[in-house]
């Protein structure tokens, strides 16, 4: 329900909605159904069994929306004097990616870039994990060539998150910053390492090897927030 509520608040174009009887069982669901009816457009009310055949979750809440994927590009980003961008370098777990997009939105990041090897930003689990943030925050797939072209026209520093990097508090935080976070198992790729200006690490206790990539990204973004 949260995802569809946020979708209704966003500028994203909705193509159609599927609803099941259980949606109106709770006041929140009934209110959402009323909003959907007032919005107009294609709305199909189906049986619980029919809905279950379309839903991917084990306990669906009774609403499924089909919408256009936002088409973001670097040219559409509102570049100011100070901003942060999160770069996902082969991050593959949908839950982690969704959490990162949501955290980036909460902490004021300008955009989230999904580099080759990263899970599809519009994977259903990713969308659910963002809790609607993906409808409001620029998040899009990107190639290394496109990133290079963007950086060639904009003065920006790029850091890579790495346990072997310099402690974050030893680095001077620039006004314009791209933070690259790597794959859950193998870390940053060669492509990312060859492009970063510095490797940054978070101090953690010796008895813990590493942090979850979404947790680490959240801490880094909080520390360098605009």
mmCIF file of C-alpha atoms in Angstrom:
data_model
loop_
_atom_site.group_PDB
_atom_site.id
_atom_site.type_symbol
_atom_site.label_atom_id
_atom_site.label_comp_id
_atom_site.label_asym_id
_atom_site.label_seq_id
_atom_site.Cartn_x
_atom_site.Cartn_y
_atom_site.Cartn_z
ATOM 1 C CA UNK A 1 0.000 0.000 0.000
ATOM 2 C CA UNK A 2 2.815 2.426 0.878
ATOM 3 C CA UNK A 3 4.358 2.097 -2.570
ATOM 4 C CA UNK A 4 1.080 2.863 -4.348
ATOM 5 C CA UNK A 5 0.304 5.732 -1.961
ATOM 6 C CA UNK A 6 3.656 7.312 -2.812
ATOM 7 C CA UNK A 7 3.147 6.603 -6.502
ATOM 8 C CA UNK A 8 -0.096 8.609 -6.401
ATOM 9 C CA UNK A 9 1.786 11.575 -4.906
ATOM 10 C CA UNK A 10 4.492 11.495 -7.566
ATOM 11 C CA UNK A 11 4.615 12.781 -11.156
ATOM 12 C CA UNK A 12 5.060 9.219 -12.468
ATOM 13 C CA UNK A 13 2.419 8.207 -15.013
ATOM 14 C CA UNK A 14 0.172 5.348 -13.824
ATOM 15 C CA UNK A 15 -1.090 3.057 -16.575
ATOM 16 C CA UNK A 16 -3.445 0.870 -14.568
ATOM 17 C CA UNK A 17 -4.225 -0.581 -11.151
ATOM 18 C CA UNK A 18 -5.323 -4.033 -10.001
ATOM 19 C CA UNK A 19 -7.143 -4.301 -6.673
ATOM 20 C CA UNK A 20 -8.467 -7.208 -4.626
ATOM 21 C CA UNK A 21 -11.241 -7.285 -1.993
ATOM 22 C CA UNK A 22 -8.766 -7.383 0.918
ATOM 23 C CA UNK A 23 -7.587 -3.858 0.127
ATOM 24 C CA UNK A 24 -10.701 -2.321 1.629
ATOM 25 C CA UNK A 25 -10.620 -4.488 4.788
ATOM 26 C CA UNK A 26 -8.681 -1.786 6.691
ATOM 27 C CA UNK A 27 -9.381 1.978 6.810
ATOM 28 C CA UNK A 28 -6.033 2.767 5.182
ATOM 29 C CA UNK A 29 -6.755 0.440 2.283
ATOM 30 C CA UNK A 30 -10.268 1.772 1.868
ATOM 31 C CA UNK A 31 -8.890 5.321 1.731
ATOM 32 C CA UNK A 32 -6.359 4.277 -0.909
ATOM 33 C CA UNK A 33 -9.063 2.610 -3.002
ATOM 34 C CA UNK A 34 -11.140 5.775 -2.813
ATOM 35 C CA UNK A 35 -8.156 7.838 -3.998
ATOM 36 C CA UNK A 36 -7.566 5.450 -6.881
ATOM 37 C CA UNK A 37 -11.187 5.684 -7.987
ATOM 38 C CA UNK A 38 -11.108 9.481 -7.845
ATOM 39 C CA UNK A 39 -7.890 9.553 -9.867
ATOM 40 C CA UNK A 40 -9.611 7.874 -12.764
ATOM 41 C CA UNK A 41 -7.840 5.731 -15.333
ATOM 42 C CA UNK A 42 -7.971 1.985 -15.681
ATOM 43 C CA UNK A 43 -8.771 0.203 -12.406
ATOM 44 C CA UNK A 44 -9.626 -3.491 -12.392
ATOM 45 C CA UNK A 45 -11.227 -5.031 -9.313
ATOM 46 C CA UNK A 46 -10.591 -8.785 -9.251
ATOM 47 C CA UNK A 47 -11.033 -11.718 -6.865
ATOM 48 C CA UNK A 48 -8.423 -12.573 -4.248
ATOM 49 C CA UNK A 49 -7.463 -15.693 -6.225
ATOM 50 C CA UNK A 50 -6.999 -13.746 -9.450
ATOM 51 C CA UNK A 51 -4.962 -11.120 -7.640
ATOM 52 C CA UNK A 52 -2.703 -13.739 -6.047
ATOM 53 C CA UNK A 53 -1.779 -15.020 -9.503
ATOM 54 C CA UNK A 54 -0.374 -11.582 -10.366
ATOM 55 C CA UNK A 55 1.241 -10.610 -7.056
ATOM 56 C CA UNK A 56 4.781 -11.654 -6.139
ATOM 57 C CA UNK A 57 4.507 -11.382 -2.353
ATOM 58 C CA UNK A 58 3.320 -14.204 -0.097
ATOM 59 C CA UNK A 59 0.751 -12.006 1.663
ATOM 60 C CA UNK A 60 -0.280 -9.359 -0.867
ATOM 61 C CA UNK A 61 -2.087 -6.289 0.460
ATOM 62 C CA UNK A 62 -4.516 -6.173 -2.426
ATOM 63 C CA UNK A 63 -3.171 -3.458 -4.693
ATOM 64 C CA UNK A 64 -0.813 -3.610 -7.670
ATOM 65 C CA UNK A 65 -0.072 -0.666 -9.954
ATOM 66 C CA UNK A 66 1.504 -0.548 -13.401
ATOM 67 C CA UNK A 67 3.349 2.687 -14.128
ATOM 68 C CA UNK A 68 5.893 4.141 -16.520
ATOM 69 C CA UNK A 69 9.543 3.952 -15.449
ATOM 70 C CA UNK A 70 10.862 7.507 -14.985
ATOM 71 C CA UNK A 71 13.460 8.385 -17.613
ATOM 72 C CA UNK A 72 16.206 10.232 -15.728
ATOM 73 C CA UNK A 73 19.465 11.482 -17.251
ATOM 74 C CA UNK A 74 22.404 13.555 -15.990
ATOM 75 C CA UNK A 75 21.071 16.543 -17.931
ATOM 76 C CA UNK A 76 17.932 16.565 -15.772
ATOM 77 C CA UNK A 77 19.759 16.733 -12.447
ATOM 78 C CA UNK A 78 19.501 20.108 -10.671
ATOM 79 C CA UNK A 79 23.226 20.658 -10.169
ATOM 80 C CA UNK A 80 23.991 23.246 -7.507
ATOM 81 C CA UNK A 81 27.186 24.293 -5.762
ATOM 82 C CA UNK A 82 27.022 21.385 -3.283
ATOM 83 C CA UNK A 83 25.618 17.880 -3.825
ATOM 84 C CA UNK A 84 26.150 14.141 -3.329
ATOM 85 C CA UNK A 85 25.519 11.228 -5.683
ATOM 86 C CA UNK A 86 25.526 7.546 -4.713
ATOM 87 C CA UNK A 87 27.066 5.122 -7.203
ATOM 88 C CA UNK A 88 26.118 1.448 -6.949
ATOM 89 C CA UNK A 89 28.973 -0.657 -8.310
ATOM 90 C CA UNK A 90 27.616 -4.162 -8.821
ATOM 91 C CA UNK A 91 25.327 -4.151 -5.757
ATOM 92 C CA UNK A 92 23.111 -7.167 -6.383
ATOM 93 C CA UNK A 93 20.753 -7.639 -3.453
ATOM 94 C CA UNK A 94 17.378 -5.965 -4.187
ATOM 95 C CA UNK A 95 16.751 -5.238 -0.518
ATOM 96 C CA UNK A 96 20.098 -3.481 -0.166
ATOM 97 C CA UNK A 97 19.568 -1.418 -3.301
ATOM 98 C CA UNK A 98 16.058 -0.393 -2.257
ATOM 99 C CA UNK A 99 17.284 0.586 1.198
ATOM 100 C CA UNK A 100 20.104 2.642 -0.316
ATOM 101 C CA UNK A 101 17.722 4.510 -2.629
ATOM 102 C CA UNK A 102 15.420 5.254 0.307
ATOM 103 C CA UNK A 103 18.349 6.364 2.498
ATOM 104 C CA UNK A 104 19.781 8.520 -0.277
ATOM 105 C CA UNK A 105 16.416 10.253 -0.620
ATOM 106 C CA UNK A 106 16.157 10.784 3.135
ATOM 107 C CA UNK A 107 19.638 12.276 3.420
ATOM 108 C CA UNK A 108 19.346 14.598 0.465
ATOM 109 C CA UNK A 109 21.449 12.846 -2.171
ATOM 110 C CA UNK A 110 21.031 14.277 -5.648
ATOM 111 C CA UNK A 111 20.769 10.908 -7.412
ATOM 112 C CA UNK A 112 21.566 7.188 -7.317
ATOM 113 C CA UNK A 113 23.458 5.611 -10.218
ATOM 114 C CA UNK A 114 23.264 1.885 -10.954
ATOM 115 C CA UNK A 115 26.411 0.789 -12.746
ATOM 116 C CA UNK A 116 26.771 -2.459 -14.758
ATOM 117 C CA UNK A 117 26.276 -5.538 -12.567
ATOM 118 C CA UNK A 118 23.834 -3.814 -10.214
ATOM 119 C CA UNK A 119 20.348 -5.275 -9.851
ATOM 120 C CA UNK A 120 17.614 -3.586 -11.907
ATOM 121 C CA UNK A 121 16.420 -0.511 -10.003
ATOM 122 C CA UNK A 122 12.857 -1.392 -11.038
ATOM 123 C CA UNK A 123 12.988 -4.959 -9.791
ATOM 124 C CA UNK A 124 9.753 -5.407 -7.796
ATOM 125 C CA UNK A 125 11.600 -6.080 -4.517
ATOM 126 C CA UNK A 126 13.778 -3.015 -5.023
ATOM 127 C CA UNK A 127 10.695 -0.856 -5.572
ATOM 128 C CA UNK A 128 9.007 -2.225 -2.453
ATOM 129 C CA UNK A 129 12.181 -1.700 -0.408
ATOM 130 C CA UNK A 130 12.410 1.964 -1.411
ATOM 131 C CA UNK A 131 8.990 2.541 0.203
ATOM 132 C CA UNK A 132 8.106 4.942 -2.610
ATOM 133 C CA UNK A 133 11.387 6.891 -2.672
ATOM 134 C CA UNK A 134 12.160 5.673 -6.195
ATOM 135 C CA UNK A 135 9.158 7.640 -7.508
ATOM 136 C CA UNK A 136 10.631 10.931 -6.274
ATOM 137 C CA UNK A 137 14.429 10.455 -6.334
ATOM 138 C CA UNK A 138 16.464 10.376 -9.562
ATOM 139 C CA UNK A 139 17.769 6.804 -9.785
ATOM 140 C CA UNK A 140 18.890 5.368 -13.092
ATOM 141 C CA UNK A 141 21.163 2.878 -14.809
ATOM 142 C CA UNK A 142 24.473 4.283 -15.996
ATOM 143 C CA UNK A 143 27.525 3.115 -17.955
ATOM 144 C CA UNK A 144 31.124 3.933 -17.110
ATOM 145 C CA UNK A 145 31.425 5.851 -20.368
ATOM 146 C CA UNK A 146 28.399 7.987 -19.457
ATOM 147 C CA UNK A 147 29.865 8.650 -16.009
ATOM 148 C CA UNK A 148 33.170 9.696 -17.564
ATOM 149 C CA UNK A 149 31.366 12.072 -19.900
ATOM 150 C CA UNK A 150 29.466 13.609 -16.985
ATOM 151 C CA UNK A 151 32.632 14.044 -14.924
ATOM 152 C CA UNK A 152 34.450 15.636 -17.834
ATOM 153 C CA UNK A 153 32.000 18.520 -17.780
ATOM 154 C CA UNK A 154 31.582 18.912 -14.021
ATOM 155 C CA UNK A 155 34.159 19.391 -11.285
ATOM 156 C CA UNK A 156 33.395 16.539 -8.869
ATOM 157 C CA UNK A 157 35.330 14.295 -6.494
ATOM 158 C CA UNK A 158 34.675 10.558 -6.388
ATOM 159 C CA UNK A 159 35.278 8.405 -3.316
ATOM 160 C CA UNK A 160 35.131 4.646 -3.057
ATOM 161 C CA UNK A 161 33.938 2.969 0.129
ATOM 162 C CA UNK A 162 36.546 0.397 1.130
ATOM 163 C CA UNK A 163 37.645 -1.139 4.430
ATOM 164 C CA UNK A 164 41.262 -0.498 3.473
ATOM 165 C CA UNK A 165 40.751 3.174 2.719
ATOM 166 C CA UNK A 166 41.588 6.249 4.742
ATOM 167 C CA UNK A 167 39.337 6.928 7.748
ATOM 168 C CA UNK A 168 36.461 9.170 6.731
ATOM 169 C CA UNK A 169 37.322 11.777 9.343
ATOM 170 C CA UNK A 170 40.803 12.139 7.816
ATOM 171 C CA UNK A 171 39.428 13.232 4.456
ATOM 172 C CA UNK A 172 38.405 16.746 3.461
ATOM 173 C CA UNK A 173 34.782 16.626 2.363
ATOM 174 C CA UNK A 174 34.317 18.310 -1.027
ATOM 175 C CA UNK A 175 31.264 20.276 -2.099
ATOM 176 C CA UNK A 176 30.519 17.911 -4.978
ATOM 177 C CA UNK A 177 30.951 14.247 -4.221
ATOM 178 C CA UNK A 178 30.166 10.871 -5.763
ATOM 179 C CA UNK A 179 30.303 7.976 -3.289
ATOM 180 C CA UNK A 180 30.850 4.568 -4.894
ATOM 181 C CA UNK A 181 29.820 1.484 -2.923
ATOM 182 C CA UNK A 182 30.682 -1.980 -4.170
ATOM 183 C CA UNK A 183 29.374 -5.499 -4.471
ATOM 184 C CA UNK A 184 28.356 -7.235 -1.247
ATOM 185 C CA UNK A 185 31.045 -9.918 -1.604
ATOM 186 C CA UNK A 186 33.832 -8.586 -3.797
ATOM 187 C CA UNK A 187 33.683 -4.872 -3.063
ATOM 188 C CA UNK A 188 34.595 -2.215 -5.604
ATOM 189 C CA UNK A 189 35.290 -3.258 -9.173
ATOM 190 C CA UNK A 190 38.414 -2.424 -11.149
ATOM 191 C CA UNK A 191 36.356 0.105 -13.123
ATOM 192 C CA UNK A 192 35.424 1.936 -9.933
ATOM 193 C CA UNK A 193 38.883 1.769 -8.341
ATOM 194 C CA UNK A 194 40.501 3.220 -11.441
ATOM 195 C CA UNK A 195 38.238 6.272 -11.238
ATOM 196 C CA UNK A 196 38.100 7.168 -7.530
ATOM 197 C CA UNK A 197 40.092 10.056 -6.109
ATOM 198 C CA UNK A 198 40.260 8.437 -2.664
ATOM 199 C CA UNK A 199 39.157 5.341 -0.762
ATOM 200 C CA UNK A 200 37.195 6.052 2.405
ATOM 201 C CA UNK A 201 36.625 3.721 5.337
ATOM 202 C CA UNK A 202 34.489 3.719 8.457
ATOM 203 C CA UNK A 203 36.161 2.841 11.776
ATOM 204 C CA UNK A 204 34.598 -0.334 13.190
ATOM 205 C CA UNK A 205 35.644 -2.741 15.928
ATOM 206 C CA UNK A 206 38.233 -5.398 15.119
ATOM 207 C CA UNK A 207 35.855 -8.299 15.824
ATOM 208 C CA UNK A 208 33.543 -7.263 12.945
ATOM 209 C CA UNK A 209 34.925 -7.754 9.435
ATOM 210 C CA UNK A 210 32.610 -5.433 7.534
ATOM 211 C CA UNK A 211 29.278 -3.627 7.455
ATOM 212 C CA UNK A 212 26.249 -4.336 5.298
ATOM 213 C CA UNK A 213 26.551 -2.164 2.176
ATOM 214 C CA UNK A 214 23.258 -0.365 2.823
ATOM 215 C CA UNK A 215 24.219 0.385 6.437
ATOM 216 C CA UNK A 216 27.662 1.637 5.383
ATOM 217 C CA UNK A 217 26.141 3.834 2.690
ATOM 218 C CA UNK A 218 23.736 5.363 5.183
ATOM 219 C CA UNK A 219 26.534 6.217 7.624
ATOM 220 C CA UNK A 220 28.690 7.707 4.869
ATOM 221 C CA UNK A 221 25.828 9.810 3.528
ATOM 222 C CA UNK A 222 24.965 11.079 6.994
ATOM 223 C CA UNK A 223 28.559 12.117 7.627
ATOM 224 C CA UNK A 224 28.892 13.994 4.312
ATOM 225 C CA UNK A 225 25.308 15.260 4.009
ATOM 226 C CA UNK A 226 24.874 18.654 2.371
#
